[in-house]
XYZ file of C-alpha atoms in Angstrom:
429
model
C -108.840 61.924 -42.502
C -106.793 63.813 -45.295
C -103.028 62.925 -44.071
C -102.087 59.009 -44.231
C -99.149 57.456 -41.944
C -97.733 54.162 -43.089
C -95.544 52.034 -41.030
C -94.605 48.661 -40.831
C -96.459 46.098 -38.136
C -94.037 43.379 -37.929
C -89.619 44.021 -38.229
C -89.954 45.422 -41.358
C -89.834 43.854 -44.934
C -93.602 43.583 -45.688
C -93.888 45.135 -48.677
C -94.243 48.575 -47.682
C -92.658 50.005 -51.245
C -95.912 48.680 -53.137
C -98.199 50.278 -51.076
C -96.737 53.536 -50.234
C -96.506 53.435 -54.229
C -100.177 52.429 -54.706
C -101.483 55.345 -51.993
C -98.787 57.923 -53.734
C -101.111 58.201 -56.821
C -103.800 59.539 -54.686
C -101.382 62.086 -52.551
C -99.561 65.493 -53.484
C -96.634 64.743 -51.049
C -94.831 61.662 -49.489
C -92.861 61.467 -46.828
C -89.906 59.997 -45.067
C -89.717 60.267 -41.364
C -87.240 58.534 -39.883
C -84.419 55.562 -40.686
C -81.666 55.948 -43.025
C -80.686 54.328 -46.190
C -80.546 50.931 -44.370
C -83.556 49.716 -45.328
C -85.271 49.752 -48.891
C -88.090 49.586 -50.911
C -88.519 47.742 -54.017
C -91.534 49.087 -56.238
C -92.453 47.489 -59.713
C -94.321 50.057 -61.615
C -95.207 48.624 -65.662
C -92.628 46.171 -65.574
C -90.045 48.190 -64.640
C -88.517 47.651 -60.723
C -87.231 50.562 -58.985
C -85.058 50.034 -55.902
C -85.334 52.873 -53.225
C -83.224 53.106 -49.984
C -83.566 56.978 -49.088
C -85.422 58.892 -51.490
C -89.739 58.681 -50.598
C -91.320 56.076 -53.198
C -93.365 59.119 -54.084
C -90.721 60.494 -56.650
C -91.649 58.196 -59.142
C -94.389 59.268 -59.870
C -94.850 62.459 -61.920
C -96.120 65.775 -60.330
C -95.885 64.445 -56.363
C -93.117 65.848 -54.359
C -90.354 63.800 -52.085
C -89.276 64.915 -48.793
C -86.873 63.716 -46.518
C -87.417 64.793 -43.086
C -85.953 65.919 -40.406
C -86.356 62.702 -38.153
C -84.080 60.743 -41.164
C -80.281 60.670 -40.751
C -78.912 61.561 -44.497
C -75.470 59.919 -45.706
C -75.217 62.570 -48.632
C -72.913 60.303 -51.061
C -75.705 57.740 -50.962
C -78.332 60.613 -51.541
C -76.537 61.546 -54.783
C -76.277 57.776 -55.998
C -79.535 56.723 -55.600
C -80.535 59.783 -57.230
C -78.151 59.037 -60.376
C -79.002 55.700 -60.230
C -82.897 56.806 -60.999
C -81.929 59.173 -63.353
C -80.368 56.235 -65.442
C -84.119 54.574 -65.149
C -85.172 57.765 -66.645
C -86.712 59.229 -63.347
C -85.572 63.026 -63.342
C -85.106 64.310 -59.793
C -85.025 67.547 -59.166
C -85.924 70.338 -56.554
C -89.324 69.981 -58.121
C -89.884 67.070 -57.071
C -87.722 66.673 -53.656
C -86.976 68.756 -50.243
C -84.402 67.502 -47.735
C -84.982 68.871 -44.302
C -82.034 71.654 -43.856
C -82.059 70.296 -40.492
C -81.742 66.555 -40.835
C -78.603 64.780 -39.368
C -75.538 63.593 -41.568
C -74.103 60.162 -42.007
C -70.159 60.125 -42.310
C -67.304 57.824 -43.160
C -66.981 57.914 -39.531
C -69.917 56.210 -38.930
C -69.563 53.720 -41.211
C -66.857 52.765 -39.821
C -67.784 52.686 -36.314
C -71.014 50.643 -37.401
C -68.736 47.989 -38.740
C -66.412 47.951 -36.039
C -68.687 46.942 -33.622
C -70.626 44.518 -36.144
C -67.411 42.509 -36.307
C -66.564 42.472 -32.571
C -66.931 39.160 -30.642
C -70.036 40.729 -29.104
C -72.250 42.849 -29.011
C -73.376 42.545 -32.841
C -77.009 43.154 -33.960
C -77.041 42.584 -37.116
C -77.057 45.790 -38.468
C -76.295 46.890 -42.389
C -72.530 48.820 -40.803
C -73.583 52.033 -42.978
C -73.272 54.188 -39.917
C -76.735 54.784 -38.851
C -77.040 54.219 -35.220
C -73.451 55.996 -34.580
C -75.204 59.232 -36.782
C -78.306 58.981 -34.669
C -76.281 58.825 -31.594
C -74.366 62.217 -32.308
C -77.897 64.069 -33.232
C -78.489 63.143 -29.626
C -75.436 63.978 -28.550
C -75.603 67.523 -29.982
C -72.580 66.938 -31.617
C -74.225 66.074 -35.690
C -73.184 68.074 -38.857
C -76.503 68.994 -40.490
C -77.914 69.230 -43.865
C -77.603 73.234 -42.860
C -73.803 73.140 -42.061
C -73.340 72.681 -45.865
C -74.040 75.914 -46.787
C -71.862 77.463 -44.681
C -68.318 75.598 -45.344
C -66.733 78.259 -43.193
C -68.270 76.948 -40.095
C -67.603 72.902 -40.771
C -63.770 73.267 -39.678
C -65.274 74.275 -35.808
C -68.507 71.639 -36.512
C -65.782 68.798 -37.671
C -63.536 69.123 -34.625
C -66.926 68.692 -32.394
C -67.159 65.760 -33.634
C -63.885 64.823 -33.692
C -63.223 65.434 -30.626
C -65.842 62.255 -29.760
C -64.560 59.727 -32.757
C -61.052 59.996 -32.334
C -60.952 58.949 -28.557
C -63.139 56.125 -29.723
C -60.538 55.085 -32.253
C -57.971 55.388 -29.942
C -59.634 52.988 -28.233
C -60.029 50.668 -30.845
C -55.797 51.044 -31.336
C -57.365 52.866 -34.755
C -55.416 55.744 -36.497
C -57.545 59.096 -35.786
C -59.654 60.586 -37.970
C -58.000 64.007 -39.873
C -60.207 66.969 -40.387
C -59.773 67.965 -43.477
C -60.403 64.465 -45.039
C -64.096 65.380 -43.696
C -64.042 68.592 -44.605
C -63.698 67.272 -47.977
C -65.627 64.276 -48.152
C -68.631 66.963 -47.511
C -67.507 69.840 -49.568
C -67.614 67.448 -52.684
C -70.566 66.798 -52.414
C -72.338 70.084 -50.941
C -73.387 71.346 -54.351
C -75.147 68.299 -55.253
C -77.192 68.251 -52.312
C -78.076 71.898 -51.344
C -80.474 72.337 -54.376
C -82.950 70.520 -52.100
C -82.675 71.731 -49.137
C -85.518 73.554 -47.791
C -87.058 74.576 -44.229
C -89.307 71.536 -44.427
C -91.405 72.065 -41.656
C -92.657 75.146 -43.052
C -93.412 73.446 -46.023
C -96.037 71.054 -45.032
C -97.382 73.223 -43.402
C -98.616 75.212 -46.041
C -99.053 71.906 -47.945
C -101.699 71.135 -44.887
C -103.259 74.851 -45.075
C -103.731 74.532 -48.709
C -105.847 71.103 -48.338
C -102.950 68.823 -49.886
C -102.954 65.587 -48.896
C -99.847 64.011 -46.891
C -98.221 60.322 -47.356
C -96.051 59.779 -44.447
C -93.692 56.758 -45.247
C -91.916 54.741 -42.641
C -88.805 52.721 -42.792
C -88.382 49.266 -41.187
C -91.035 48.180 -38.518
C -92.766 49.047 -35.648
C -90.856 46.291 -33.627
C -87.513 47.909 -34.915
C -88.407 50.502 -32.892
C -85.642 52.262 -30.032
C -88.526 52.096 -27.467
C -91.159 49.604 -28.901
C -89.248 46.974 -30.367
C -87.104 43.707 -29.322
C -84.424 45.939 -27.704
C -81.233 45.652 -28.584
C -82.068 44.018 -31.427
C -83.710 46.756 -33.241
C -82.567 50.475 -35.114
C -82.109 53.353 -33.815
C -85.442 55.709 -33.985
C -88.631 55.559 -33.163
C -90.256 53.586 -36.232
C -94.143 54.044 -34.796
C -96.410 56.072 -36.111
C -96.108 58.641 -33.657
C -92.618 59.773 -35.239
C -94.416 61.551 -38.550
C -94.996 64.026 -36.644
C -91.277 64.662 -34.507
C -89.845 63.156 -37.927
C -91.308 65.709 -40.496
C -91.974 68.634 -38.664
C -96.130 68.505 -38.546
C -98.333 68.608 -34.950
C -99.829 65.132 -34.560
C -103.351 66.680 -34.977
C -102.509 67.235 -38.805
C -101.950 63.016 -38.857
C -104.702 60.810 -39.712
C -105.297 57.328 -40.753
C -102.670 55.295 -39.889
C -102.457 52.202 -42.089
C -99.930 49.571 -40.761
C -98.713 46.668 -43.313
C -98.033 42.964 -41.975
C -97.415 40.263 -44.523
C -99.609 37.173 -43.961
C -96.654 35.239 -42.505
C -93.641 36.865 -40.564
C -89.901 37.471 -41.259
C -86.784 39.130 -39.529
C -83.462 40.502 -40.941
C -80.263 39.712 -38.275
C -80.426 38.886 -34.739
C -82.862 39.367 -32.158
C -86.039 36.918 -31.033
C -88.379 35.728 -32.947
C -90.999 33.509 -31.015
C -92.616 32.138 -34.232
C -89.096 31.658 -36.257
C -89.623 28.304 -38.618
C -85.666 27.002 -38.727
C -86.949 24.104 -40.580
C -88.403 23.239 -44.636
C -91.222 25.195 -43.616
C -89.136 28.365 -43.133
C -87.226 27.785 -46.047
C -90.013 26.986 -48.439
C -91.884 29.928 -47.135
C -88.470 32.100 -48.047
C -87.976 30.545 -50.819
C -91.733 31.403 -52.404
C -91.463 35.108 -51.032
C -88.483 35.377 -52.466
C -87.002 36.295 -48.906
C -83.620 38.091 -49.252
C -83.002 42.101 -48.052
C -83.595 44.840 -50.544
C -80.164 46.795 -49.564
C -78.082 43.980 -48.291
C -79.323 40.831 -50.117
C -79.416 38.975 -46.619
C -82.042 35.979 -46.120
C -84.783 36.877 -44.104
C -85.268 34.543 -41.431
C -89.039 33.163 -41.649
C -91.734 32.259 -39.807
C -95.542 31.894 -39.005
C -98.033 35.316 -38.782
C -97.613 36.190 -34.945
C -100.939 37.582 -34.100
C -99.762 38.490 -30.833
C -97.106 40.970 -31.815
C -98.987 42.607 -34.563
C -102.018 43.350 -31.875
C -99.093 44.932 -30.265
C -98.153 47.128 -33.022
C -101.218 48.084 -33.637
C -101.917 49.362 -29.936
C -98.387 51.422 -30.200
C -99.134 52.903 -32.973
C -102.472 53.476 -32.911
C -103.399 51.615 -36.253
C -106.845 51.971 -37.792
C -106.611 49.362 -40.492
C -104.019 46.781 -41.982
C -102.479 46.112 -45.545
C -101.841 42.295 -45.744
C -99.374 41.679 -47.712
C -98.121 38.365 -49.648
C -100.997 36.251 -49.176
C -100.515 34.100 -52.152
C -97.271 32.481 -50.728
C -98.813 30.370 -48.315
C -101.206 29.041 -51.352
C -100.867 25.071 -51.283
C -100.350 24.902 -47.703
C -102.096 21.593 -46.056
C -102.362 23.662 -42.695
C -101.297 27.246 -41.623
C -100.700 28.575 -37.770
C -101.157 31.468 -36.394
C -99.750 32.616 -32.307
C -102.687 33.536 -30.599
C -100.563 33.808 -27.384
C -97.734 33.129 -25.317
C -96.232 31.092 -23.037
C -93.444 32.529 -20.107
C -92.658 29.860 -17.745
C -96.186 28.267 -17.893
C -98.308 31.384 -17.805
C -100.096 32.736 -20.109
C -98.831 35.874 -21.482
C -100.518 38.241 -24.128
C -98.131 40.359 -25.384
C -93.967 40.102 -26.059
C -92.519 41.176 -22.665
C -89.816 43.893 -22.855
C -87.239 41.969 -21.013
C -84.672 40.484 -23.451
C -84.302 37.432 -21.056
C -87.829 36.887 -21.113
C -87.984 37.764 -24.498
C -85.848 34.857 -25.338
C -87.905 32.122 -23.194
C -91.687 33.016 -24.230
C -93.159 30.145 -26.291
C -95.863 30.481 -28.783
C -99.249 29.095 -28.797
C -100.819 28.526 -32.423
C -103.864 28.089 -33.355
C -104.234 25.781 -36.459
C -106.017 26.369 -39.526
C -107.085 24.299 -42.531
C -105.251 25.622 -45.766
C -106.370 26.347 -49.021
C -105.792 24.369 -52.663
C -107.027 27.594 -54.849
C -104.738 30.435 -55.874
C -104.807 33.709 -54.545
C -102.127 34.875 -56.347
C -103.364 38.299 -58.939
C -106.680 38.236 -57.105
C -108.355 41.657 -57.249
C -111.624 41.225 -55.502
C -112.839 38.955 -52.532
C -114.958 37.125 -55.106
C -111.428 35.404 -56.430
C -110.125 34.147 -53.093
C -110.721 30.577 -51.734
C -112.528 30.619 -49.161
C -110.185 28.989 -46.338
C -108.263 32.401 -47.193
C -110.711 34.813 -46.641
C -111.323 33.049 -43.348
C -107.840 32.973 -42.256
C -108.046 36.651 -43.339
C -110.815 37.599 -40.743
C -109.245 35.294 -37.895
C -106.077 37.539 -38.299
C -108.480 40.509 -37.936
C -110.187 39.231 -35.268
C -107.169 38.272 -33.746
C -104.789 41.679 -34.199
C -108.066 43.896 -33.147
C -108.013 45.949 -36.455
C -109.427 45.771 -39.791
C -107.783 44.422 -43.203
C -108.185 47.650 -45.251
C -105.869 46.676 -48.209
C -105.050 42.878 -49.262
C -101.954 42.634 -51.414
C -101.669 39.567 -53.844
C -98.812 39.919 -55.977
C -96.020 42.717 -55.680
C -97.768 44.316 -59.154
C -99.551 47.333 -57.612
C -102.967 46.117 -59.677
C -102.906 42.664 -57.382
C -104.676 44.450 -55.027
C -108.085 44.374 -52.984
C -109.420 47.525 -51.848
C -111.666 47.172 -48.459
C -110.848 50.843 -46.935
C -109.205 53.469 -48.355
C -107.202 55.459 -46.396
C -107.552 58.729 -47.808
C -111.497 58.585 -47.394
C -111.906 56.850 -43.896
């Protein structure tokens, strides 16, 4: 299929970083679609761990090229750190190896501050990471954003800035907050124009001659498929569209240029923040499942609440976004277990129900049905063939497939990229 879309199947978390990394090798060009730096990747490459939150997992590796699209909103002080912070891991980026999207949104110190004013009102919280995302998404909308572009150009910013403005300081008002002053953003993005303009580029036009000259095309996700605006457990989710759909609004590309989509689940389920959870384990079981998957947010260090694999919600994710096969991730920490359960369906008000409902009251109510299957005493931990698995996990493997409608094409057993079984790969299917 050439071009390869990877996106989460569950709220994010599942070890997307590894696998993005592990296809990367194999692709000229990764990348980002959508999100912010609100969510992160952690890849371990020889030993050494490398903590993304913006940049595409793709940079590295030597001789691919990064690009952040236009569907991502771009806090340009964070751009620069994480950048510095590679380059003190010995990772050289450079225009080389990444493209920004001249017209991707910016993230401000006035969304960051928004974000955490309403994250510490007495409702209305999410949960979210307060560094200014949604508020940055909702000015793109609004027609009101300061784009990658505008830097360029500081002689039109003073007429951009009081656009915006003009929107943030009646909301502080409101809040009984002392208004934003223009030049303090005029400055907080002239300092740091010159460090991001050397990769800005007219991205769309890019991959497209990337796709005309036969290159092949990662496209790399951030947070989940039920994280997303539409799709997910609205209100509790972020603010884009997080299915697979959105590589091609998010980069630039027709959807007839995107191919495989691969979506990654772990073999269990967590959630970061608020927002249901129908198969949520607030007991020893949840904690000694976090506890072995080391469960705790790559950016903000939160613990992930955990839970059993919900079968019912990753059939969902894989209808929305059209997945043709699944990387199962983290396998090895339900080695030991006596028993394991999976949902198979729900229950709202007594009736059976196949699929989450999009009501949030209803959302809240529906009650899962598991299906209970014997565990395994073996280790599947490092396992790099089928032929090193127990064999209660390779059938709880194939009940998840049977159960989610799609095939396992990659099995992860370790977050080394080498613990990993190969069933389909993407780039040939």
């Amino acid at each position: 299929m050439g071009n390869v879309v990877v996106v989460g199947a569950q709220w994010g978390d599942e070890g997307k970083g590894k696998i993005v990394d592990w296809l990367s090798e194999q692709a000229d060009t990764v990348v980002r679609f959508q999100g912010g730096h609100n969510a992160g990747h952690t890849l371990v490459i020889n030993g050494a761990v490398y903590k993304l939150s913006l940049l595409p997992s793709g940079v590295v590796r030597p001789g691919k090229l990064g690009i952040i699209g236009n569907g991502v909103v771009l806090d340009p002080h964070a751009l620069v750190a994480e950048i510095t912070r590679l380059g003190e891991q010995g990772v050289k980026v450079t225009r080389e190896n990444l493209r920004v999207a001249d017209n991707a949104a910016l993230i401000l110190s006035v969304h960051r501050e928004l974000d955490a004013l309403r994250e510490s009102a007495t409702s209305g919280a999410i949960g979210t990471t307060k560094r200014g995302i949604g508020p940055a998404y909702e000015d793109k909308v609004g027609r009101r954003a300061i784009r990658v572009m505008d830097l360029a150009d500081l002689k039109v910013l003073p007429a951009r800035i009081e656009t915006l403005l003009s929107h943030h300081n009646a909301l502080r008002r409101g809040y009984g907050l002392p208004e934003f002053k223009a030049e303090d953003i005029y400055n907080e993005l002239a300092s740091v124009a010159d460090r991001v303009l050397p990769y800005m580029d007219t991205v769309w036009k890019l991959l497209d001659e990337e796709r005309r000259a036969g290159k092949r095309v990662l496209f790399e996700g951030a947070q989940g498929a039920l994280l997303d605006i539409d799709h997910g457990t609205y209100p509790y989710v972020t603010s884009s569209n997080t299915v697979a759909g959105q590589a091609a609004t998010g980069s630039g590309i027709g959807p007839s240029s995107v191919g495989y989509v691969l979506g990654i689940a772990k073999a269990y389920t967590t959630r970061v923040g608020g927002g249901p959870f129908p198969t949520e384990q607030d007991n020893d079981i949840g904690n000694l499942i976090g506890e072995r998957g080391r469960e705790f947010g790559t950016v903000t260090g939160r613990k992930r609440r955990c839970g059993w694999f919900d079968a019912v919600l990753v059939r969902q994710t894989v209808r929305t976004s059209g997945i043709h096969g699944i990387a199962l991730t983290k396998l090895d920490i339900l080695d030991g277990f006596d028993e394991i359960k999976i949902c198979v369906r729900y229950l709202l008000d007594g009736v059976d129900l196949d699929h989450l409902p999009a009501s949030q009251d209803a959302q809240a109510r529906v009650v899962p049905v598991y299906e209970t299957i014997e565990g395994w005493k073996g280790t599947t931990a490092h396992a790099r063939s089928w032929v090193d698995l127990p064999a209660q996990a390779i059938k709880y493997v194939r009940r998840i497939e049977e159960l989610i409608g799609a095939p396992v094409a990659v099995l992860s057993t370790s977050p080394e990229r080498d613990d990993t079984i190969l069933v389909q790969n993407p780039f040939e299917a």
